[in-house]
XYZ file of N, CA and C in Angstrom:
720
model
N -8.611 11.214 3.919
C -9.808 10.591 3.380
C -10.963 11.568 3.428
N -11.691 11.696 2.310
C -12.854 12.559 2.274
C -14.044 11.784 2.795
N -14.375 12.020 4.069
C -15.411 11.209 4.688
C -16.790 11.552 4.149
N -16.988 12.807 3.709
C -18.267 13.166 3.098
C -18.450 12.396 1.791
N -17.385 12.286 1.019
C -17.441 11.543 -0.234
C -17.706 10.069 0.039
N -17.060 9.525 1.077
C -17.283 8.127 1.438
C -18.733 7.896 1.796
N -19.315 8.856 2.528
C -20.716 8.721 2.904
C -21.617 8.713 1.682
N -21.298 9.563 0.694
C -22.101 9.610 -0.524
C -22.020 8.286 -1.280
N -20.833 7.704 -1.327
C -20.671 6.410 -1.986
C -21.487 5.332 -1.275
N -21.443 5.373 0.059
C -22.163 4.374 0.825
C -23.664 4.484 0.587
N -24.168 5.708 0.541
C -25.592 5.905 0.298
C -25.965 5.449 -1.110
N -25.089 5.721 -2.073
C -25.357 5.298 -3.438
C -25.376 3.777 -3.533
N -24.489 3.125 -2.792
C -24.401 1.677 -2.832
C -25.634 1.020 -2.231
N -26.374 1.767 -1.440
C -27.563 1.223 -0.782
C -28.630 0.843 -1.797
N -28.665 1.554 -2.908
C -29.687 1.309 -3.916
C -29.578 -0.121 -4.423
N -30.658 -0.883 -4.307
C -30.665 -2.247 -4.785
C -30.217 -3.241 -3.749
N -29.745 -2.795 -2.568
C -29.303 -3.713 -1.526
C -30.485 -4.072 -0.643
N -30.488 -5.272 -0.135
C -31.539 -5.668 0.789
C -31.303 -5.035 2.146
N -32.380 -4.669 2.804
C -32.262 -4.057 4.121
C -31.875 -5.097 5.154
N -31.170 -4.665 6.191
C -30.969 -5.554 7.326
C -31.777 -5.011 8.492
N -31.909 -5.812 9.526
C -32.903 -5.578 10.566
C -32.805 -4.198 11.199
N -31.596 -3.702 11.416
C -31.421 -2.469 12.182
C -31.347 -1.228 11.319
N -31.664 -1.347 10.051
C -31.532 -0.213 9.139
C -32.594 0.845 9.409
N -32.231 2.112 9.217
C -33.204 3.171 9.357
C -32.564 4.509 9.656
N -33.402 5.528 9.827
C -32.961 6.861 10.212
C -33.424 7.110 11.645
N -32.506 7.623 12.479
C -32.772 7.776 13.899
C -32.480 9.209 14.337
N -33.293 9.679 15.268
C -33.039 10.975 15.905
C -32.136 10.745 17.109
N -31.027 11.484 17.187
C -30.023 11.286 18.232
C -29.998 12.476 19.183
N -30.042 12.180 20.463
C -29.835 13.182 21.511
C -28.451 12.930 22.093
N -27.489 13.820 21.770
C -26.080 13.606 22.128
C -25.655 14.573 23.230
N -25.511 14.088 24.478
C -25.042 14.968 25.557
C -23.597 15.415 25.332
N -23.189 16.432 26.065
C -21.818 16.914 26.017
C -20.899 15.903 26.705
N -19.760 15.603 26.103
C -18.796 14.690 26.701
C -18.020 15.429 27.789
N -18.279 15.090 29.037
C -17.707 15.839 30.159
C -16.646 15.060 30.939
N -16.436 13.800 30.638
C -15.531 12.980 31.439
C -14.199 12.722 30.740
N -13.743 13.686 29.943
C -12.489 13.516 29.218
C -11.306 13.587 30.193
N -10.433 12.597 30.125
C -9.232 12.560 30.959
C -8.000 12.546 30.067
N -6.996 13.338 30.448
C -5.782 13.462 29.643
C -4.545 13.180 30.485
N -3.579 12.545 29.863
C -2.270 12.301 30.473
C -1.241 13.062 29.646
N -0.590 14.040 30.272
C 0.307 14.944 29.553
C 1.751 14.772 30.019
N 2.665 14.726 29.062
C 4.098 14.645 29.353
C 4.815 15.754 28.596
N 5.638 16.516 29.318
C 6.405 17.603 28.698
C 7.892 17.331 28.888
N 8.645 17.416 27.808
C 10.096 17.284 27.861
C 10.706 18.493 27.166
N 11.838 18.964 27.693
C 12.491 20.142 27.121
C 13.931 20.202 27.602
N 14.718 21.024 26.930
C 16.108 21.235 27.354
C 16.376 22.710 27.626
N 15.314 23.472 27.944
C 15.430 24.901 28.190
C 15.843 25.134 29.637
N 16.865 25.926 29.846
C 17.379 26.198 31.183
C 16.330 26.940 32.007
N 16.153 26.526 33.252
C 15.216 27.170 34.184
C 13.757 27.056 33.755
N 13.432 25.998 33.049
C 12.035 25.751 32.708
C 11.774 24.259 32.811
N 11.230 23.846 33.941
C 11.013 22.436 34.207
C 9.531 22.151 34.407
N 9.140 20.952 34.033
C 7.781 20.520 34.334
C 7.622 20.471 35.844
N 6.456 20.844 36.381
C 6.263 20.891 37.825
C 6.420 19.525 38.475
N 6.995 19.526 39.660
C 7.217 18.294 40.417
C 6.530 18.431 41.759
N 5.774 17.400 42.167
C 5.125 17.441 43.482
C 3.850 18.254 43.456
N 3.376 18.583 44.657
C 2.121 19.305 44.787
C 2.268 20.765 44.362
N 1.156 21.336 43.939
C 1.150 22.746 43.583
C 1.397 23.598 44.817
N 2.058 24.741 44.682
C 2.336 25.587 45.843
C 1.052 26.117 46.464
N 1.112 26.339 47.771
C -0.043 26.861 48.493
C -0.313 28.306 48.085
N -1.581 28.623 47.902
C -1.947 29.978 47.502
C -3.313 30.327 48.070
N -3.547 31.623 48.265
C -4.849 32.079 48.749
C -5.868 32.225 47.620
N -5.405 32.074 46.382
C -6.307 32.244 45.248
C -7.085 30.957 44.997
N -8.352 31.106 44.657
C -9.163 30.005 44.152
C -9.832 30.462 42.869
N -9.991 29.528 41.945
C -10.565 29.853 40.648
C -11.699 28.874 40.357
N -12.803 29.382 39.900
C -13.961 28.540 39.624
C -14.554 28.898 38.270
N -14.907 27.858 37.548
C -15.582 28.050 36.258
C -16.692 27.027 36.151
N -17.868 27.471 35.785
C -19.009 26.572 35.698
C -19.808 26.923 34.452
N -20.193 25.899 33.708
C -20.970 26.130 32.497
C -21.894 24.942 32.271
N -23.047 25.214 31.734
C -24.002 24.178 31.375
C -24.224 24.237 29.874
N -23.952 23.127 29.196
C -24.078 23.063 27.748
C -25.233 22.137 27.378
N -26.005 22.525 26.392
C -27.136 21.713 25.967
C -26.660 20.558 25.096
N -27.387 19.443 25.125
C -27.049 18.326 24.233
C -27.242 18.728 22.776
N -26.625 17.970 21.885
C -26.786 18.192 20.454
C -27.925 17.320 19.928
N -28.663 17.842 18.981
C -29.720 17.085 18.316
C -29.314 16.869 16.868
N -29.284 15.635 16.417
C -28.862 15.339 15.054
C -29.514 14.051 14.574
N -29.322 13.760 13.295
C -29.887 12.560 12.709
C -28.777 11.572 12.372
N -29.110 10.295 12.485
C -28.165 9.208 12.212
C -28.847 8.194 11.300
N -28.102 7.708 10.318
C -28.630 6.647 9.460
C -27.793 5.393 9.636
N -28.474 4.259 9.715
C -27.824 2.957 9.866
C -28.238 2.083 8.691
N -27.260 1.492 8.012
C -27.552 0.584 6.902
C -26.349 -0.326 6.714
N -26.369 -1.146 5.690
C -25.271 -2.088 5.457
C -24.824 -2.013 4.010
N -23.607 -2.514 3.742
C -23.153 -2.589 2.360
C -23.451 -3.985 1.809
N -23.028 -4.239 0.589
C -23.352 -5.508 -0.066
C -22.691 -6.696 0.627
N -21.629 -6.455 1.381
C -20.935 -7.539 2.077
C -21.435 -7.747 3.496
N -22.445 -6.959 3.913
C -23.014 -7.147 5.243
C -22.377 -6.298 6.324
N -21.413 -5.447 5.973
C -20.798 -4.579 6.974
C -21.788 -3.499 7.393
N -21.808 -3.165 8.675
C -22.680 -2.106 9.174
C -22.055 -0.752 8.887
N -22.875 0.195 8.456
C -22.422 1.553 8.170
C -23.310 2.520 8.938
N -22.692 3.427 9.661
C -23.413 4.437 10.427
C -22.978 5.799 9.914
N -23.943 6.590 9.497
C -23.682 7.934 8.999
C -24.276 8.930 9.980
N -23.424 9.810 10.562
C -23.881 10.859 11.459
C -23.411 12.189 10.878
N -24.354 13.013 10.425
C -23.962 14.233 9.741
C -23.147 13.891 8.512
N -21.947 14.478 8.384
C -21.068 14.201 7.250
C -20.059 13.102 7.550
N -20.136 12.492 8.729
C -19.136 11.511 9.152
C -19.667 10.092 8.975
N -18.824 9.216 8.446
C -19.191 7.835 8.169
C -18.330 6.887 8.992
N -18.971 5.897 9.599
C -18.279 4.904 10.422
C -18.679 3.516 9.933
N -17.729 2.606 9.872
C -17.958 1.270 9.324
C -17.555 0.222 10.359
N -18.342 -0.853 10.445
C -18.021 -1.907 11.397
C -18.897 -3.123 11.215
N -19.391 -3.673 12.330
C -20.112 -4.935 12.310
C -21.455 -4.811 13.009
N -22.343 -5.725 12.669
C -23.647 -5.854 13.334
C -23.790 -7.314 13.729
N -23.643 -7.585 15.007
C -23.713 -8.954 15.498
C -24.740 -9.055 16.613
N -25.785 -9.844 16.354
C -26.833 -10.106 17.335
C -27.443 -8.814 17.870
N -27.670 -7.859 16.972
C -28.322 -6.618 17.368
C -27.417 -5.576 17.977
N -26.118 -5.845 18.104
C -25.154 -4.875 18.637
C -24.263 -4.401 17.485
N -24.352 -3.122 17.194
C -23.570 -2.546 16.104
C -22.330 -1.864 16.680
N -21.176 -2.196 16.136
C -19.918 -1.579 16.554
C -19.225 -1.032 15.321
N -19.041 0.288 15.285
C -18.385 0.929 14.154
C -17.300 1.864 14.675
N -16.371 2.224 13.794
C -15.249 3.061 14.245
C -14.682 3.840 13.075
N -13.822 4.787 13.410
C -13.083 5.579 12.429
C -11.789 6.049 13.083
N -10.704 6.063 12.311
C -9.417 6.545 12.824
C -8.850 7.560 11.839
N -8.382 8.677 12.383
C -7.760 9.700 11.558
C -6.381 10.063 12.095
N -5.581 10.703 11.270
C -4.232 11.078 11.694
C -3.816 12.389 11.049
N -2.896 13.069 11.723
C -2.319 14.325 11.230
C -0.810 14.280 11.431
N -0.084 14.682 10.419
C 1.372 14.797 10.537
C 1.779 16.016 9.717
N 1.942 17.159 10.397
C 2.253 18.393 9.688
C 3.375 19.152 10.361
N 4.062 19.964 9.587
C 5.166 20.737 10.137
C 5.237 22.107 9.477
N 5.823 23.053 10.217
C 6.033 24.423 9.741
C 7.457 24.815 10.106
N 8.181 25.390 9.160
C 9.592 25.716 9.384
C 9.905 27.121 8.899
N 10.665 27.872 9.705
C 11.222 29.163 9.316
C 12.743 29.039 9.335
N 13.391 29.427 8.248
C 14.849 29.297 8.163
C 15.455 30.576 7.588
N 16.516 31.068 8.233
C 17.306 32.180 7.718
C 18.761 31.721 7.722
N 19.214 31.290 6.549
C 20.549 30.708 6.464
C 21.631 31.718 6.811
N 21.436 32.975 6.411
C 22.450 33.981 6.678
C 22.627 34.264 8.153
N 21.551 34.133 8.918
C 21.620 34.389 10.360
C 21.790 33.105 11.161
N 21.904 31.977 10.460
C 22.043 30.667 11.109
C 20.896 30.408 12.082
N 19.669 30.649 11.589
C 18.496 30.501 12.447
C 17.476 29.581 11.793
N 16.907 28.666 12.597
C 15.837 27.780 12.145
C 14.847 27.557 13.283
N 13.568 27.622 12.944
C 12.504 27.310 13.906
C 11.528 26.355 13.234
N 11.154 25.281 13.950
C 10.264 24.269 13.402
C 9.183 23.898 14.403
N 7.954 23.812 13.926
C 6.838 23.260 14.699
C 6.351 22.006 13.983
N 6.098 20.953 14.737
C 5.591 19.721 14.159
C 4.473 19.177 15.038
N 3.409 18.736 14.408
C 2.305 18.109 15.136
C 2.017 16.739 14.540
N 2.019 15.728 15.396
C 1.639 14.380 15.006
C 0.496 13.947 15.918
N -0.600 13.517 15.324
C -1.742 13.148 16.144
C -2.546 12.041 15.480
N -3.164 11.228 16.311
C -4.120 10.228 15.856
C -5.375 10.356 16.702
N -6.507 10.101 16.096
C -7.763 10.125 16.824
C -8.576 8.895 16.449
N -9.190 8.290 17.450
C -9.978 7.080 17.256
C -11.376 7.314 17.812
N -12.399 7.053 16.998
C -13.791 7.141 17.439
C -14.402 5.753 17.341
N -14.985 5.287 18.449
C -15.664 3.992 18.489
C -17.099 4.214 18.959
N -18.052 3.720 18.179
C -19.465 3.870 18.500
C -20.096 2.488 18.640
N -20.806 2.290 19.739
C -21.541 1.052 19.966
C -23.029 1.366 20.069
N -23.836 0.637 19.310
C -25.283 0.813 19.314
C -25.930 -0.509 19.735
N -26.744 -0.451 20.787
C -27.446 -1.629 21.288
C -28.948 -1.390 21.204
N -29.681 -2.344 20.664
C -31.118 -2.182 20.504
C -31.786 -1.863 21.837
N -32.677 -0.868 21.797
C -33.409 -0.441 22.982
C -34.899 -0.459 22.651
N -35.614 -1.423 23.217
C -37.038 -1.568 22.911
C -37.852 -0.399 23.452
N -37.406 0.186 24.565
C -38.174 1.273 25.170
C -38.218 2.504 24.264
N -37.096 2.810 23.604
C -37.037 3.988 22.732
C -37.289 3.648 21.266
N -37.494 2.348 20.979
C -37.642 1.898 19.594
C -36.464 2.379 18.755
N -35.298 2.205 19.295
C -34.080 2.615 18.620
C -32.870 1.971 19.266
N -31.883 2.814 19.646
C -30.642 2.306 20.206
C -30.266 3.055 21.486
N -29.578 2.349 22.363
C -28.771 2.986 23.404
C -27.346 2.994 22.874
N -26.727 4.157 22.862
C -25.423 4.275 22.228
C -24.327 4.692 23.180
N -23.110 4.388 22.795
C -21.923 4.855 23.509
C -20.935 5.378 22.488
N -20.477 6.606 22.715
C -19.524 7.275 21.815
C -18.216 7.434 22.581
N -17.165 6.780 22.120
C -15.870 6.830 22.795
C -14.829 7.436 21.869
N -14.062 8.380 22.400
C -13.042 9.083 21.623
C -11.702 8.997 22.344
N -10.656 8.709 21.623
C -9.298 8.743 22.170
C -8.394 9.473 21.190
N -7.508 10.313 21.725
C -6.573 11.071 20.899
C -5.162 10.938 21.463
N -4.204 10.951 20.576
C -2.785 10.882 20.951
C -2.059 11.949 20.136
N -1.606 13.005 20.812
C -1.034 14.162 20.110
C 0.349 14.497 20.656
N 1.279 14.743 19.757
C 2.615 15.198 20.137
C 2.929 16.497 19.397
N 3.236 17.555 20.162
C 3.676 18.828 19.603
C 5.174 18.941 19.818
N 5.912 19.230 18.759
C 7.379 19.215 18.791
C 7.884 20.563 18.287
N 8.611 21.291 19.153
C 9.150 22.601 18.804
C 10.677 22.540 18.866
N 11.318 23.018 17.821
C 12.787 23.052 17.759
C 13.217 24.429 17.282
N 14.199 25.044 17.975
C 14.675 26.370 17.583
C 16.163 26.504 17.876
N 16.861 27.164 16.969
C 18.283 27.454 17.174
C 18.467 28.212 18.479
N 19.509 27.848 19.248
C 19.724 28.496 20.550
C 20.298 29.905 20.388
N 21.255 30.076 19.488
C 21.878 31.392 19.280
C 21.823 31.749 17.798
N 21.521 33.028 17.508
C 21.489 33.492 16.135
C 21.858 34.976 16.077
N 21.910 35.544 14.886
C 22.283 36.945 14.686
C 21.018 37.791 14.614
N 20.668 38.508 15.687
C 19.380 39.225 15.727
C 19.257 40.313 14.672
N 20.352 40.987 14.336
C 20.258 42.053 13.338
C 19.875 41.517 11.965
N 20.208 40.260 11.686
C 19.917 39.676 10.375
C 18.488 39.151 10.274
N 17.874 38.803 11.395
C 16.515 38.266 11.340
C 15.465 39.274 11.808
N 15.884 40.312 12.512
C 14.963 41.355 12.917
C 14.276 41.130 14.246
N 14.709 40.132 15.016
C 14.122 39.940 16.353
C 15.158 39.297 17.267
N 14.993 39.541 18.557
C 15.910 39.016 19.558
C 15.318 37.850 20.342
N 13.988 37.871 20.532
C 13.321 36.812 21.298
C 12.774 35.759 20.347
N 13.089 34.507 20.657
C 12.668 33.416 19.803
C 11.205 33.037 19.979
N 10.747 32.127 19.135
C 9.358 31.678 19.173
C 9.125 30.600 20.209
N 10.150 29.818 20.535
C 9.999 28.776 21.536
C 10.095 29.420 22.916
N 9.081 29.188 23.724
C 9.008 29.864 25.022
C 8.200 28.993 25.964
N 8.648 28.877 27.187
C 7.936 28.042 28.139
C 6.549 28.565 28.451
N 6.262 29.814 28.100
C 4.922 30.342 28.329
C 3.888 29.665 27.436
N 4.332 28.918 26.427
C 3.402 28.184 25.574
C 2.568 27.229 26.420
N 3.192 26.629 27.429
C 2.510 25.672 28.287
C 2.568 26.180 29.719
N 1.420 26.475 30.284
C 1.364 27.156 31.578
C 1.844 26.278 32.723
N 1.916 24.965 32.529
C 2.345 24.115 33.635
C 3.846 23.864 33.639
N 4.611 24.702 32.922
C 6.067 24.690 33.065
C 6.473 25.710 34.124
N 7.377 25.308 34.991
C 7.868 26.220 36.021
C 9.113 26.947 35.524
N 9.344 28.138 36.060
C 10.538 28.888 35.707
C 10.237 29.977 34.697
N 11.265 30.728 34.377
C 11.096 31.875 33.481
C 11.949 31.750 32.228
N 12.458 30.564 31.975
C 13.344 30.383 30.833
C 12.659 30.628 29.508
N 13.397 31.190 28.574
C 12.926 31.402 27.215
C 14.134 31.310 26.300
N 13.973 31.652 25.054
C 15.076 31.557 24.101
C 15.336 32.924 23.479
N 16.518 33.442 23.675
C 16.903 34.729 23.101
C 18.132 34.547 22.219
N 18.401 35.544 21.399
C 19.362 35.397 20.303
C 20.795 35.126 20.748
N 21.309 35.893 21.691
C 22.750 35.877 21.944
C 23.118 35.271 23.290
N 22.252 34.408 23.827
C 22.551 33.721 25.084
C 22.377 32.226 24.895
N 23.082 31.478 25.759
C 22.880 30.028 25.785
C 21.695 29.743 26.703
N 20.527 29.559 26.105
C 19.301 29.392 26.880
C 18.930 27.935 27.097
N 19.607 27.028 26.390
C 19.248 25.620 26.460
C 20.478 24.789 26.791
N 20.232 23.596 27.324
C 21.340 22.722 27.703
C 22.154 22.286 26.509
N 21.554 22.276 25.341
C 22.243 21.920 24.105
C 21.563 22.646 22.958
N 22.222 22.701 21.826
C 21.689 23.388 20.658
C 21.256 22.332 19.627
N 20.014 22.361 19.161
C 19.007 23.417 19.311
C 18.179 23.269 20.585
N 17.336 24.281 20.840
C 16.375 24.202 21.929
C 15.207 23.314 21.493
N 14.716 22.499 22.424
C 13.655 21.544 22.104
C 12.585 21.597 23.180
N 11.330 21.615 22.757
C 10.205 21.572 23.684
C 9.148 20.650 23.084
N 8.803 19.565 23.811
C 7.821 18.596 23.343
C 6.675 18.485 24.340
N 5.469 18.349 23.821
C 4.307 18.088 24.645
C 3.557 16.900 24.054
N 3.499 15.803 24.811
C 2.758 14.612 24.389
C 1.519 14.479 25.268
N 0.368 14.289 24.639
C -0.877 14.233 25.406
C -1.782 13.144 24.856
N -2.235 12.276 25.756
C -3.176 11.223 25.415
C -4.472 11.498 26.171
N -5.580 11.598 25.446
C -6.874 11.906 26.053
C -7.893 10.833 25.685
N -8.768 10.529 26.637
C -9.840 9.576 26.405
C -11.123 10.087 27.035
N -12.226 9.835 26.385
C -13.525 10.228 26.918
C -14.635 9.446 26.254
N -15.785 9.410 26.899
C -16.928 8.701 26.329
C -18.213 9.355 26.805
N -19.289 9.090 26.081
C -20.592 9.635 26.456
C -21.666 8.675 25.957
N -22.700 8.498 26.770
C -23.837 7.695 26.355
C -24.892 8.563 25.688
N -25.652 7.986 24.763
C -26.675 8.757 24.068
C -27.819 7.830 23.683
N -28.913 8.422 23.267
C -30.062 7.659 22.803
C -30.326 7.976 21.333
N -30.781 6.984 20.613
C -31.137 7.141 19.206
C -32.542 6.579 19.024
N -33.477 7.427 18.651
C -34.881 7.048 18.540
C -35.248 6.873 17.075
N -35.880 5.774 16.768
C -36.252 5.479 15.387
C -37.272 6.491 14.868
N -37.106 6.891 13.606
C -38.057 7.782 12.947
C -38.794 7.015 11.852
N -39.801 7.645 11.277
C -40.510 7.022 10.154
C -40.060 7.605 8.819
N -38.890 8.252 8.809
C -38.362 8.822 7.573
C -37.873 7.715 6.640
N -38.128 7.821 5.335
C -37.573 6.852 4.394
C -36.068 7.052 4.245
N -35.369 6.014 3.824
C -33.907 6.065 3.721
C -33.425 7.233 2.878
N -34.135 7.520 1.778
C -33.673 8.568 0.868
C -33.807 9.963 1.462
N -34.487 10.100 2.595
C -34.671 11.419 3.215
C -33.447 11.877 3.990
N -32.486 10.978 4.218
C -31.363 11.338 5.091
C -30.543 12.483 4.531
N -30.344 12.510 3.224
C -29.538 13.578 2.634
C -30.126 14.956 2.903
N -31.430 15.039 3.094
C -32.064 16.321 3.323
C -32.128 16.708 4.794
N -31.930 15.740 5.697
C -32.051 16.059 7.138
C -30.717 15.986 7.861
N -29.660 15.456 7.249
C -28.432 15.221 7.984
C -27.765 16.500 8.448
N -27.987 17.648 7.802
C -27.395 18.897 8.215
C -28.418 19.813 8.885
N -29.589 19.287 9.198
C -30.647 20.103 9.796
C -30.289 20.515 11.216
């Protein structure tokens, strides 16, 4: 779906529509989302490469990373369509939902399903990468009299599966390489030194398979302050 195009249609549809109470252009102060939590599952049939079990081994090494990121400043427009649905436009992204008793709830869901394959029939070799993912964004806006705008909550959830499949044994002289593309080094939390090479049985069965499934969720609160910009000004400020 072309969300920029959808936003343009929504703005065009505004012409001639009656305003609803919460309509307007708002200045948004969006902090960095820092509380993202992920649940990761790895499955594979590669010999000597297992997902870690139990506590991490004791080590004298410690690693520290610290960074401070500034919030984002952007503009948001809130309006409705002819059927009364609430529409929130932030930058080039459009979200549609409801406005009930001053609480606006809008959302958007996207998905990806793509694959890449290398095949050499003469060498009996095939390698495939596949990614399947869905992402859900839910935004809640509650009227805030102190800021003359909204108190907002931005919630994001993603569900991603990476799927790697590679022939266990092949003819290296015909393909020009001995080491395969599937390797446990792709994911640092796999234990062992197993990999896939041309003329050895590196996996419990043929083909070799490595999957990583990850579900992540996070949210952040933000403020949206009402501006005195007219509705038609949004197209000129949304990318500012």
